[in-house]
Coordinates of C-alpha atoms in Angstrom, one line a residue:
Chain A
X1 CA 27.2 -84.0 -58.6
X2 CA 28.3 -84.0 -62.1
X3 CA 26.5 -87.3 -63.0
X4 CA 23.4 -85.9 -61.5
X5 CA 22.8 -83.3 -63.6
X6 CA 23.4 -86.0 -66.9
X7 CA 20.5 -88.0 -65.3
X8 CA 18.6 -84.8 -64.8
X9 CA 19.3 -83.8 -68.2
X10 CA 19.0 -87.0 -69.9
X11 CA 15.4 -87.3 -67.9
X12 CA 14.1 -84.2 -69.7
X13 CA 15.3 -84.9 -73.0
X14 CA 13.6 -88.4 -73.2
X15 CA 10.7 -86.9 -71.5
X16 CA 10.5 -84.8 -74.1
X17 CA 11.1 -88.0 -76.8
X18 CA 9.0 -87.9 -80.1
X19 CA 7.1 -84.2 -79.0
X20 CA 8.2 -81.2 -80.5
X21 CA 7.3 -77.7 -78.6
X22 CA 6.3 -74.5 -80.2
X23 CA 3.8 -76.5 -82.4
X24 CA 1.0 -74.0 -83.9
X25 CA 1.4 -70.1 -84.5
X26 CA 0.0 -69.6 -80.8
X27 CA 2.6 -71.4 -79.2
X28 CA 5.4 -70.4 -81.4
X29 CA 4.5 -67.2 -80.6
X30 CA 4.3 -67.1 -76.7
X31 CA 8.1 -68.9 -76.5
X32 CA 9.4 -66.0 -78.9
X33 CA 7.6 -63.5 -76.6
X34 CA 8.6 -64.8 -73.5
X35 CA 12.3 -65.1 -75.2
X36 CA 12.4 -61.8 -76.4
X37 CA 11.2 -60.3 -73.2
X38 CA 14.2 -62.0 -71.4
X39 CA 17.0 -60.9 -74.0
X40 CA 14.9 -57.4 -73.5
X41 CA 15.3 -57.9 -69.6
X42 CA 19.2 -58.5 -70.3
X43 CA 20.6 -57.2 -71.9
X44 CA 18.2 -54.1 -74.0
X45 CA 19.5 -51.4 -71.2
X46 CA 23.2 -51.7 -72.5
X47 CA 21.5 -50.4 -76.2
X48 CA 19.1 -47.7 -74.9
X49 CA 21.5 -45.0 -74.4
X50 CA 19.0 -42.4 -72.3
X51 CA 18.7 -42.9 -68.8
X52 CA 15.5 -43.9 -67.2
X53 CA 15.8 -42.2 -64.0
X54 CA 17.1 -38.8 -65.5
X55 CA 14.3 -35.6 -65.4
X56 CA 14.0 -33.0 -68.2
X57 CA 11.9 -29.6 -69.2
X58 CA 10.3 -32.2 -72.2
X59 CA 7.4 -33.5 -70.0
X60 CA 4.5 -35.4 -71.7
X61 CA 6.6 -35.7 -75.0
X62 CA 4.6 -37.5 -77.8
X63 CA 5.7 -40.8 -79.5
X64 CA 8.1 -40.0 -82.1
X65 CA 9.7 -37.1 -80.9
X66 CA 13.2 -35.9 -81.4
X67 CA 15.4 -38.2 -79.4
X68 CA 12.0 -40.2 -77.3
X69 CA 11.1 -43.1 -80.1
X70 CA 8.3 -43.8 -77.0
X71 CA 8.0 -40.0 -75.9
X72 CA 8.2 -39.0 -72.3
X73 CA 6.7 -38.8 -68.7
X74 CA 5.3 -36.4 -67.0
X75 CA 9.1 -35.4 -65.6
X76 CA 10.6 -35.5 -68.8
X77 CA 12.1 -39.4 -68.5
X78 CA 12.2 -41.2 -71.6
X79 CA 10.1 -43.5 -71.9
X80 CA 11.9 -45.6 -74.6
X81 CA 14.3 -46.5 -71.6
X82 CA 12.0 -46.9 -68.8
X83 CA 10.2 -49.7 -70.6
X84 CA 13.3 -51.2 -71.4
X85 CA 14.7 -51.1 -67.7
X86 CA 11.0 -51.3 -66.3
X87 CA 11.0 -54.8 -67.9
X88 CA 13.7 -56.0 -65.3
X89 CA 12.2 -55.9 -61.8
X90 CA 9.1 -57.8 -63.4
X91 CA 11.3 -60.4 -65.0
X92 CA 12.9 -60.9 -62.4
X93 CA 10.8 -61.0 -59.5
X94 CA 8.8 -63.9 -61.5
X95 CA 11.9 -65.9 -62.3
X96 CA 13.6 -65.6 -58.8
X97 CA 10.0 -65.8 -57.2
X98 CA 9.2 -69.3 -59.2
X99 CA 12.8 -70.9 -58.7
X100 CA 12.1 -69.5 -54.4
X101 CA 8.4 -71.6 -54.9
X102 CA 9.7 -74.4 -56.8
X103 CA 12.9 -75.3 -54.5
X104 CA 10.3 -75.0 -51.3
X105 CA 7.4 -76.7 -53.3
X106 CA 9.8 -79.5 -54.4
X107 CA 11.4 -80.3 -51.7
X108 CA 8.5 -80.0 -49.2
X109 CA 6.3 -82.1 -51.5
X110 CA 8.6 -85.2 -52.2
X111 CA 9.9 -85.5 -48.6
X112 CA 6.5 -85.9 -47.6
X113 CA 5.8 -88.0 -50.3
X114 CA 8.3 -90.2 -49.5
X115 CA 8.4 -89.9 -45.7
X116 CA 4.9 -90.8 -45.9
X117 CA 2.8 -91.0 -42.3
X118 CA 2.9 -88.5 -39.8
X119 CA 6.0 -86.0 -42.1
X120 CA 3.6 -86.4 -44.9
X121 CA 0.7 -85.3 -43.0
X122 CA 2.4 -82.2 -41.1
X123 CA 4.1 -80.7 -43.8
X124 CA 0.9 -81.4 -46.0
X125 CA -1.5 -79.5 -43.6
X126 CA 1.2 -76.9 -43.0
X127 CA 0.8 -76.3 -47.2
X128 CA -2.4 -76.3 -46.8
X129 CA -2.7 -73.5 -44.1
X130 CA -0.9 -71.4 -46.8
X131 CA -3.0 -71.9 -49.2
X132 CA -6.2 -71.7 -47.3
X133 CA -4.9 -67.6 -47.3
X134 CA -5.8 -66.0 -50.0
X135 CA -2.8 -65.8 -52.1
X136 CA -2.5 -61.5 -52.8
X137 CA -3.4 -61.4 -48.7
X138 CA -0.4 -63.7 -47.6
X139 CA 1.8 -62.2 -50.5
X140 CA 0.9 -58.7 -48.7
X141 CA 1.7 -59.3 -45.1
X142 CA 5.2 -60.6 -45.6
X143 CA 6.0 -57.7 -48.0
X144 CA 5.2 -55.2 -45.6
X145 CA 6.3 -57.0 -42.4
X146 CA 9.5 -56.1 -44.4
X147 CA 10.5 -53.4 -46.5
X148 CA 9.5 -53.6 -50.1
X149 CA 12.0 -54.3 -52.5
X150 CA 13.0 -56.6 -54.9
X151 CA 13.8 -59.3 -52.3
X152 CA 10.3 -58.8 -50.1
X153 CA 8.8 -59.4 -53.5
X154 CA 10.6 -62.9 -54.6
X155 CA 10.6 -64.2 -50.6
X156 CA 6.5 -63.6 -50.3
X157 CA 5.3 -64.8 -53.7
X158 CA 7.6 -67.7 -53.5
X159 CA 6.3 -69.1 -50.5
X160 CA 2.7 -68.3 -51.5
X161 CA 3.1 -70.1 -54.6
X162 CA 5.0 -72.9 -53.3
X163 CA 2.1 -75.2 -51.4
X164 CA 0.6 -75.7 -54.6
X165 CA 4.2 -77.1 -56.3
X166 CA 4.0 -79.1 -53.3
X167 CA 0.9 -81.4 -53.5
X168 CA 1.9 -81.9 -57.4
X169 CA 5.3 -83.1 -56.0
X170 CA 4.1 -84.6 -53.1
X171 CA 1.6 -86.8 -55.5
X172 CA 4.3 -87.7 -57.5
X173 CA 6.3 -89.0 -55.5
X174 CA 4.3 -90.8 -53.5
X175 CA 4.0 -92.2 -57.3
X176 CA 7.5 -92.9 -57.1
X177 CA 8.4 -94.0 -54.2
X178 CA 6.4 -97.1 -54.4
X179 CA 8.3 -98.1 -57.4
X180 CA 10.5 -101.3 -57.3
X181 CA 13.4 -99.1 -58.4
X182 CA 13.0 -97.5 -55.4
X183 CA 13.2 -99.8 -53.3
X184 CA 16.2 -101.7 -55.2
X185 CA 18.3 -97.8 -54.3
X186 CA 17.2 -98.9 -50.8
X187 CA 18.5 -102.0 -50.7
X188 CA 21.9 -100.9 -52.0
X189 CA 22.2 -98.5 -48.8
X190 CA 21.2 -95.8 -51.0
X191 CA 20.3 -92.7 -48.5
X192 CA 17.1 -90.9 -48.5
X193 CA 18.1 -87.7 -49.7
X194 CA 20.4 -88.8 -52.4
X195 CA 17.5 -91.5 -53.7
X196 CA 15.0 -88.0 -53.8
X197 CA 17.3 -86.1 -56.2
X198 CA 19.2 -88.9 -57.9
X199 CA 16.3 -91.5 -58.5
X200 CA 13.2 -89.9 -57.8
X201 CA 13.2 -86.4 -58.8
X202 CA 14.5 -87.3 -62.9
X203 CA 11.4 -89.5 -62.9
X204 CA 9.1 -86.5 -61.8
X205 CA 10.9 -83.8 -64.2
X206 CA 8.1 -83.7 -66.9
X207 CA 4.6 -83.0 -65.2
X208 CA 6.9 -80.8 -62.5
X209 CA 8.4 -78.6 -65.0
X210 CA 4.8 -77.9 -66.8
X211 CA 3.7 -77.3 -63.4
X212 CA 6.9 -74.8 -63.1
X213 CA 6.3 -72.6 -66.1
X214 CA 2.6 -72.5 -65.0
X215 CA 3.7 -71.1 -61.8
X216 CA 6.2 -68.5 -63.6
X217 CA 2.9 -66.8 -65.0
X218 CA 0.7 -66.6 -62.3
X219 CA 4.1 -65.3 -60.1
X220 CA 4.3 -62.5 -62.9
X221 CA 0.8 -61.5 -62.6
X222 CA 1.5 -61.1 -58.5
X223 CA 4.8 -59.3 -59.5
X224 CA 2.7 -56.5 -61.7
X225 CA 0.1 -56.3 -59.4
X226 CA 2.0 -55.4 -56.4
X227 CA 4.4 -52.9 -57.8
X228 CA 1.3 -51.4 -59.2
X229 CA 0.3 -51.0 -55.5
X230 CA 3.7 -50.0 -54.2
X231 CA 4.6 -52.4 -52.8
X232 CA 7.1 -53.7 -55.8
X233 CA 10.7 -52.2 -56.2
X234 CA 10.9 -48.3 -55.3
X235 CA 11.3 -45.4 -57.5
X236 CA 12.9 -43.8 -59.3
X237 CA 13.9 -47.5 -60.5
X238 CA 11.5 -47.9 -63.3
X239 CA 8.8 -51.0 -63.3
X240 CA 5.8 -51.7 -65.4
X241 CA 3.8 -51.6 -62.4
X242 CA 4.6 -48.5 -60.7
X243 CA 4.7 -47.0 -64.1
X244 CA 1.2 -48.0 -64.7
X245 CA -0.3 -46.4 -60.9
X246 CA 2.3 -43.5 -62.1
X247 CA 0.0 -43.0 -65.4
X248 CA -3.1 -43.2 -64.0
X249 CA -3.0 -39.1 -63.6
X250 CA -2.4 -38.9 -67.5
X251 CA -5.0 -41.7 -69.0
X252 CA -6.7 -39.1 -71.2
X253 CA -4.0 -36.7 -71.8
X254 CA -1.1 -39.4 -72.0
X255 CA -2.7 -42.8 -72.0
X256 CA 0.4 -44.3 -74.2
X257 CA 1.8 -44.2 -69.9
X258 CA -0.4 -46.3 -69.1
X259 CA -1.2 -48.6 -72.3
X260 CA 2.5 -49.0 -72.8
X261 CA 3.5 -51.0 -69.5
X262 CA 0.3 -52.7 -68.8
X263 CA 0.4 -54.0 -72.1
X264 CA 3.4 -55.6 -72.1
X265 CA 2.5 -56.9 -68.4
X266 CA 0.1 -58.5 -69.9
X267 CA 1.3 -59.3 -73.0
X268 CA 4.2 -61.4 -70.5
X269 CA 1.9 -63.0 -68.4
X270 CA -0.7 -64.5 -71.1
X271 CA 2.5 -65.6 -73.1
X272 CA 4.2 -67.5 -69.8
X273 CA 0.4 -69.0 -69.9
X274 CA 0.7 -70.2 -73.4
X275 CA 4.5 -71.3 -73.2
X276 CA 3.2 -73.9 -69.7
X277 CA 0.3 -74.7 -72.0
X278 CA 3.0 -76.1 -74.3
X279 CA 5.3 -77.9 -72.2
X280 CA 2.4 -79.3 -70.3
X281 CA 1.1 -81.1 -73.9
X282 CA 4.1 -82.2 -75.0
X283 CA 5.1 -83.5 -71.8
X284 CA 1.6 -86.0 -71.2
X285 CA 2.1 -88.8 -72.5
X286 CA -1.4 -89.3 -73.3
X287 CA -1.3 -85.8 -75.9
X288 CA -3.5 -86.5 -78.9
X289 CA 0.4 -85.9 -81.2
Chain B
X1 CA 23.6 -126.7 -45.0
X2 CA 23.3 -126.6 -41.3
X3 CA 23.4 -123.1 -40.3
X4 CA 20.7 -121.2 -39.5
X5 CA 21.6 -118.1 -41.8
X6 CA 18.3 -116.3 -41.3
X7 CA 15.6 -117.3 -38.0
X8 CA 12.4 -115.5 -38.4
X9 CA 10.3 -115.7 -35.6
X10 CA 6.3 -114.8 -35.4
X11 CA 7.0 -112.3 -37.9
X12 CA 3.9 -110.2 -38.9
X13 CA 3.0 -107.7 -41.3
X14 CA -0.4 -105.7 -41.1
X15 CA -1.8 -103.2 -43.3
X16 CA -4.7 -101.1 -42.3
X17 CA -7.0 -101.1 -45.2
X18 CA -10.1 -99.0 -45.8
X19 CA -12.9 -98.3 -43.5
X20 CA -9.8 -99.1 -40.5
X21 CA -9.6 -102.6 -41.5
X22 CA -6.5 -104.6 -40.7
X23 CA -5.4 -106.9 -43.4
X24 CA -3.1 -109.4 -42.0
X25 CA -1.1 -110.3 -45.0
X26 CA 1.7 -112.0 -42.9
X27 CA 0.5 -114.0 -39.4
X28 CA 3.4 -114.8 -36.8
X29 CA 5.5 -117.3 -39.2
X30 CA 8.2 -118.5 -37.8
X31 CA 10.8 -119.6 -40.8
X32 CA 14.2 -120.6 -40.8
X33 CA 16.2 -120.6 -43.6
X34 CA 19.7 -121.9 -43.4
X35 CA 23.3 -121.1 -45.1
X36 CA 23.4 -121.8 -49.1
X37 CA 19.9 -123.2 -49.7
X38 CA 17.1 -121.7 -51.6
X39 CA 13.9 -122.2 -50.5
X40 CA 10.9 -122.2 -52.3
X41 CA 7.9 -120.2 -51.1
X42 CA 4.8 -121.2 -53.1
X43 CA 1.0 -120.2 -52.6
X44 CA -1.8 -118.6 -54.6
X45 CA -1.7 -115.1 -55.8
X46 CA -2.8 -112.8 -52.3
X47 CA -1.4 -115.5 -50.0
X48 CA 1.4 -113.1 -48.7
X49 CA 4.0 -114.9 -50.1
X50 CA 5.7 -111.5 -51.9
X51 CA 4.5 -109.3 -48.2
X52 CA 6.7 -111.9 -46.4
X53 CA 10.0 -112.3 -48.8
X54 CA 9.7 -108.4 -48.5
X55 CA 9.7 -108.1 -45.0
X56 CA 12.0 -110.7 -44.3
X57 CA 14.7 -108.0 -45.8
X58 CA 12.9 -105.4 -44.4
X59 CA 11.6 -103.6 -47.9
X60 CA 8.1 -103.9 -46.1
X61 CA 9.0 -103.0 -42.4
X62 CA 7.5 -105.7 -40.4
X63 CA 4.7 -104.6 -37.4
X64 CA 5.6 -107.4 -35.4
X65 CA 8.1 -110.0 -35.0
X66 CA 11.8 -110.8 -35.2
X67 CA 14.7 -111.4 -37.8
X68 CA 17.6 -112.5 -37.0
X69 CA 20.4 -112.6 -39.5
X70 CA 23.7 -114.7 -38.5
X71 CA 22.1 -114.4 -35.1
X72 CA 21.7 -110.5 -34.8
X73 CA 18.7 -109.4 -34.4
X74 CA 18.5 -107.0 -37.5
X75 CA 14.6 -106.3 -36.8
X76 CA 14.7 -102.9 -35.4
X77 CA 18.7 -101.8 -36.5
X78 CA 18.8 -98.0 -38.1
X79 CA 21.3 -95.6 -39.3
X80 CA 24.5 -96.2 -41.4
X81 CA 24.5 -99.9 -39.6
X82 CA 21.3 -101.1 -41.1
X83 CA 22.2 -100.0 -44.5
X84 CA 25.5 -101.7 -44.7
X85 CA 23.9 -105.0 -43.0
X86 CA 21.0 -105.3 -45.3
X87 CA 23.1 -104.7 -47.9
X88 CA 23.8 -108.3 -47.9
X89 CA 19.9 -109.2 -48.3
X90 CA 19.5 -108.2 -51.2
X91 CA 16.0 -108.8 -53.7
X92 CA 15.7 -109.9 -57.4
X93 CA 12.0 -107.9 -58.3
X94 CA 9.1 -109.3 -60.6
X95 CA 8.7 -106.9 -63.0
X96 CA 11.6 -106.1 -64.5
X97 CA 10.5 -103.2 -66.2
X98 CA 9.7 -101.3 -62.9
X99 CA 12.9 -102.3 -61.0
X100 CA 15.7 -100.3 -63.2
X101 CA 15.6 -96.8 -63.3
X102 CA 14.3 -95.8 -66.5
X103 CA 16.4 -92.7 -66.1
X104 CA 19.7 -94.2 -65.1
X105 CA 22.2 -95.8 -67.1
X106 CA 22.9 -100.1 -66.1
X107 CA 26.1 -99.2 -64.9
X108 CA 25.0 -96.6 -63.0
X109 CA 22.1 -98.7 -61.2
X110 CA 24.2 -101.5 -60.9
X111 CA 27.6 -99.4 -59.2
X112 CA 25.0 -97.9 -57.3
X113 CA 24.8 -100.5 -53.6
X114 CA 28.8 -100.4 -54.2
X115 CA 29.0 -97.0 -53.7
X116 CA 26.7 -96.9 -51.1
X117 CA 27.3 -99.5 -49.0
X118 CA 30.8 -101.3 -49.6
X119 CA 32.5 -98.0 -49.8
X120 CA 34.0 -98.9 -53.4
X121 CA 35.9 -95.7 -55.6
X122 CA 34.2 -95.5 -59.1
X123 CA 37.2 -97.4 -60.6
X124 CA 36.4 -100.1 -58.2
X125 CA 32.8 -100.2 -58.7
X126 CA 33.3 -99.5 -62.9
X127 CA 35.6 -102.6 -62.8
X128 CA 32.8 -105.0 -60.4
X129 CA 30.3 -103.5 -63.0
X130 CA 32.2 -105.2 -66.1
X131 CA 32.7 -108.4 -64.2
X132 CA 29.1 -108.7 -63.7
X133 CA 27.7 -107.7 -66.7
X134 CA 29.8 -110.8 -67.9
X135 CA 28.6 -112.6 -65.4
X136 CA 24.9 -112.5 -65.8
X137 CA 26.1 -113.2 -70.1
X138 CA 25.3 -109.5 -71.2
X139 CA 28.6 -108.3 -72.1
X140 CA 30.1 -104.7 -70.7
X141 CA 29.2 -102.3 -73.2
X142 CA 25.9 -102.7 -71.8
X143 CA 26.9 -100.5 -69.0
X144 CA 26.5 -97.3 -70.6
X145 CA 22.9 -98.0 -71.9
X146 CA 19.7 -97.3 -70.4
X147 CA 16.9 -100.3 -69.6
X148 CA 14.1 -99.1 -72.3
X149 CA 16.6 -100.7 -74.5
X150 CA 17.1 -104.1 -73.2
X151 CA 14.3 -106.8 -73.6
X152 CA 12.2 -108.3 -70.5
X153 CA 14.5 -111.3 -70.1
X154 CA 18.3 -108.8 -70.5
X155 CA 16.4 -106.4 -67.6
X156 CA 16.0 -109.4 -65.5
X157 CA 19.6 -110.4 -66.1
X158 CA 20.5 -106.4 -65.1
X159 CA 18.3 -106.6 -61.8
X160 CA 20.1 -110.2 -60.9
X161 CA 23.4 -108.2 -61.6
X162 CA 22.4 -105.4 -59.3
X163 CA 21.0 -107.9 -56.7
X164 CA 24.8 -109.4 -56.8
X165 CA 27.0 -106.4 -56.6
X166 CA 27.5 -106.0 -53.1
X167 CA 27.9 -109.5 -52.7
X168 CA 25.4 -110.4 -50.6
X169 CA 24.5 -113.8 -48.5
X170 CA 20.7 -114.1 -49.3
X171 CA 18.9 -112.8 -52.1
X172 CA 14.8 -112.6 -52.5
X173 CA 13.5 -113.7 -55.7
X174 CA 10.1 -112.7 -55.7
X175 CA 8.9 -114.9 -58.7
X176 CA 11.6 -113.4 -60.9
X177 CA 10.6 -115.0 -64.1
X178 CA 6.5 -114.4 -64.6
X179 CA 6.8 -111.7 -66.3
X180 CA 9.1 -113.7 -68.9
X181 CA 8.2 -115.7 -72.0
X182 CA 8.2 -119.3 -70.9
X183 CA 11.3 -119.3 -73.6
X184 CA 13.3 -117.6 -71.5
X185 CA 12.2 -118.4 -68.3
X186 CA 14.5 -121.1 -68.2
X187 CA 17.4 -119.5 -69.4
X188 CA 16.9 -116.8 -66.7
X189 CA 16.4 -119.6 -64.1
X190 CA 19.9 -121.5 -65.3
X191 CA 21.4 -118.5 -65.0
X192 CA 19.9 -118.5 -61.6
X193 CA 20.7 -121.6 -60.4
X194 CA 24.7 -120.8 -61.6
X195 CA 25.4 -118.2 -59.4
X196 CA 23.4 -119.7 -56.8
X197 CA 26.4 -122.1 -57.2
X198 CA 29.1 -121.2 -57.9
X199 CA 28.8 -117.8 -54.7
X200 CA 27.3 -120.3 -52.6
X201 CA 24.2 -117.9 -52.5
X202 CA 21.1 -118.3 -50.0
X203 CA 17.8 -117.7 -51.8
X204 CA 14.3 -117.7 -51.0
X205 CA 12.8 -118.3 -54.5
X206 CA 9.0 -117.1 -54.4
X207 CA 6.5 -118.3 -57.0
X208 CA 3.7 -119.9 -57.8
X209 CA 4.7 -121.9 -60.2
X210 CA 5.6 -125.4 -58.7
X211 CA 7.2 -126.0 -62.3
X212 CA 9.8 -123.7 -61.7
X213 CA 10.4 -124.0 -58.2
X214 CA 11.0 -127.9 -58.6
X215 CA 13.6 -127.0 -61.1
X216 CA 15.6 -125.0 -58.1
X217 CA 14.7 -125.1 -54.5
X218 CA 16.2 -127.3 -52.4
X219 CA 13.4 -127.2 -50.0
X220 CA 9.4 -125.7 -50.2
X221 CA 7.4 -123.4 -47.8
X222 CA 3.7 -123.3 -48.6
X223 CA 1.9 -120.1 -47.9
X224 CA -2.3 -119.9 -47.5
X225 CA -3.6 -116.6 -45.8
X226 CA -0.6 -115.3 -44.2
X227 CA 0.6 -118.6 -42.9
X228 CA 2.8 -121.2 -43.8
X229 CA 1.2 -124.4 -44.0
X230 CA 4.0 -126.9 -44.7
X231 CA 7.7 -126.8 -45.5
X232 CA 9.2 -129.8 -46.8
X233 CA 12.6 -130.7 -48.7
X234 CA 11.8 -130.8 -52.2
X235 CA 11.9 -134.4 -52.8
X236 CA 9.1 -135.1 -50.2
X237 CA 7.0 -131.9 -51.5
X238 CA 6.6 -133.4 -55.2
X239 CA 6.3 -137.2 -53.7
X240 CA 3.0 -136.3 -51.7
X241 CA 2.2 -133.1 -50.3
X242 CA 1.3 -133.6 -46.0
X243 CA -1.4 -130.7 -46.6
X244 CA -4.5 -131.0 -48.6
X245 CA -3.8 -127.6 -50.3
X246 CA -0.4 -128.2 -51.0
X247 CA -2.0 -131.7 -52.5
X248 CA -4.4 -129.5 -54.6
X249 CA -1.4 -127.1 -55.8
X250 CA 0.2 -129.7 -57.3
X251 CA -2.4 -131.6 -59.1
X252 CA -3.0 -128.5 -60.7
X253 CA 0.3 -128.5 -62.1
X254 CA -0.1 -130.4 -65.7
X255 CA 1.8 -133.6 -66.1
X256 CA 3.6 -134.4 -68.9
X257 CA 1.8 -137.5 -71.1
X258 CA 4.1 -140.4 -69.7
X259 CA 2.9 -139.6 -66.1
X260 CA 0.1 -141.4 -65.2
X261 CA -3.0 -138.9 -64.7
X262 CA -3.1 -137.6 -61.3
X263 CA -6.2 -136.9 -59.6
X264 CA -6.9 -132.7 -60.3
X265 CA -7.9 -131.5 -57.1
X266 CA -10.3 -128.5 -58.2
X267 CA -10.2 -125.9 -55.4
X268 CA -13.7 -124.6 -54.9
X269 CA -14.1 -120.9 -53.7
X270 CA -12.6 -117.9 -53.3
X271 CA -9.4 -117.1 -51.2
X272 CA -11.2 -116.3 -47.9
X273 CA -10.8 -112.1 -47.0
X274 CA -7.7 -111.7 -45.3
X275 CA -9.1 -109.1 -43.0
X276 CA -11.0 -111.9 -41.9
X277 CA -9.9 -115.4 -42.1
X278 CA -12.7 -118.2 -41.3
X279 CA -12.3 -119.5 -37.8
X280 CA -10.4 -122.8 -37.4
X281 CA -8.3 -124.1 -40.0
X282 CA -8.2 -121.1 -42.3
X283 CA -8.5 -123.8 -45.4
X284 CA -11.6 -125.7 -44.1
X285 CA -13.6 -123.1 -46.6
X286 CA -12.1 -125.2 -49.6
X287 CA -10.6 -128.4 -47.9
X288 CA -12.5 -131.6 -48.9
X289 CA -11.0 -133.3 -45.7
X290 CA -12.4 -131.2 -43.6
X291 CA -14.1 -132.0 -40.3
X292 CA -16.1 -130.8 -37.4
X293 CA -12.3 -130.1 -35.5
X294 CA -11.1 -127.5 -38.4
X295 CA -14.5 -125.8 -38.4
X296 CA -13.6 -124.7 -34.9
X297 CA -10.1 -125.2 -33.9
X298 CA -6.6 -123.8 -36.0
X299 CA -4.0 -126.3 -35.7
X300 CA -0.6 -125.1 -35.0
X301 CA 2.6 -126.1 -37.4
X302 CA 4.0 -129.2 -36.3
X303 CA 7.0 -131.6 -36.8
X304 CA 5.3 -134.5 -38.6
X305 CA 8.5 -136.4 -39.9
X306 CA 12.2 -135.4 -40.2
X307 CA 12.5 -131.8 -41.3
X308 CA 8.8 -131.7 -42.2
X309 CA 6.1 -129.7 -40.7
X310 CA 2.5 -129.1 -41.2
X311 CA -0.2 -127.3 -40.3
X312 CA -3.0 -129.8 -40.3
X313 CA -5.3 -131.5 -37.8
X314 CA -5.2 -134.6 -40.9
X315 CA -2.0 -134.7 -42.8
X316 CA -2.0 -136.2 -45.5
X317 CA 0.9 -138.7 -44.8
X318 CA 1.6 -140.9 -41.4
X319 CA 2.6 -139.1 -38.6
X320 CA 6.3 -140.6 -37.3
X321 CA 6.6 -141.1 -33.8
X322 CA 8.4 -137.5 -33.8
X323 CA 4.8 -135.9 -34.0
X324 CA 3.5 -136.7 -30.6
X325 CA 5.9 -133.8 -30.0
X326 CA 3.7 -131.0 -30.2
X327 CA 4.5 -127.7 -32.3
X328 CA 8.0 -127.3 -33.2
X329 CA 9.9 -124.7 -34.9
X330 CA 13.1 -124.0 -36.6
X331 CA 14.3 -128.0 -36.8
X332 CA 15.7 -129.5 -39.5

């Protein structure tokens, strides 16, 4: 097992060879923003003393109020704590659903591309079928068939985003499967699954990774949208999407209750998108740099 | 050189082309490859020689016919038995750049068949890799490096080491030197000759370069449009091909000055479309000896002299008494 991971890692390293990530202010800022959000979601709650779910009588305090840097909401809960804790559901759902989509999509696509023939036809028509549904509808269907929460969101978004990755994986796998080194591995008695993981996957890793990161920003968009619709994590656990929805009532009296979680969500989605762009540019051998 | 190692019977490979066209790349080929021999398979680009070589070891699955290895039909073997049996049959690829996984070390690539088909332990495989790298003249320190650190000729040596790793009995060498510089070609050919001799390998050596084939092959098979049209010992073939196509091929080899200039026969026209081969003898469209019967009746591959078969109505060598027998296959 350990030699397989070494291979994958070195595969990526040579895919990046000679090209740099984070060139230019936009790309560099985007990487920083994504990293910052990850850090906030991971360890931020440890540094915020206030309980984001504790109601107080100090309702709707403004920015900079004593003890409440970002004020409080309509139930007197500390807004800073809610913002910091609220990053968790979004990032958790985004990353996990992207991981699920990658696992599903890359497996299906690679098997289809390697096997060819009838197997390929059936698998790819299944993917077409999933793509024929509007993604949002498909996710809502899956989530509401289950009970709303992180698990159902991850599964719903993961399934909805898998077909796009499967298409790319199939195209790349078809190309690699026709290469002589794959023939040589077959001649050496290597079984199919091992050929896929050990021989082919490292050679597809570059373009695949860029596409997976682009998928991350789409997943973040869906996660935010669904929690706004109340299909995400359930109150009182703070969540940006739900905070936007709850804050709408006070849009004119306390716009920050909507603006802050909305801006944070937007910033994350956009940053993910630019990070994906940057990865794609860095990995594209035809890139101008 | 009398025990058949591989007997190929009516082997056929078809590809479905665009708009439902069926391209018959290999058309009912009968061929016997004897233990210990090197059979040179020659023909121009697109004649199906690579496809034939690949289908014999089932890298390309044949659409029809049978392949017998040491008397056992391996055409429809599957699963573990197939993987382990087939490891006896290996291949050296034409393109030294595409045949090695760029992400794996040389040592890992060469060890793979030992681990997967021969049940070697990691330590055994490592020792075998070191030996193989020494044998192909690269040195064992190459094991930890990756393909991009090597030149084309070195990579071809690595490809040869990998093909030899599972101790195969039969190796298909598909134009193993045509991608290399002329100065490197001789080294690789000599390496192959040495390995054939030392290991008693049987080899199908595919090439369009008659000069190279003459150096390494014991017997020659000539292919045209998916069919074998002549089989002869090397000396017989180079003394005078029996098929007009073989004659044209041979006349295209540039002669060195001392030899009397041969008449140069230029083939006119293109290789016919393999999806729509001409009726009669497939070569009649380009044959300078063609007569009426060639345009209507397809000749069979028949034995015209001892160990010599030709698919022609009017072979260029005197037909011996043997020839009264109609189509013969696999005799030697």
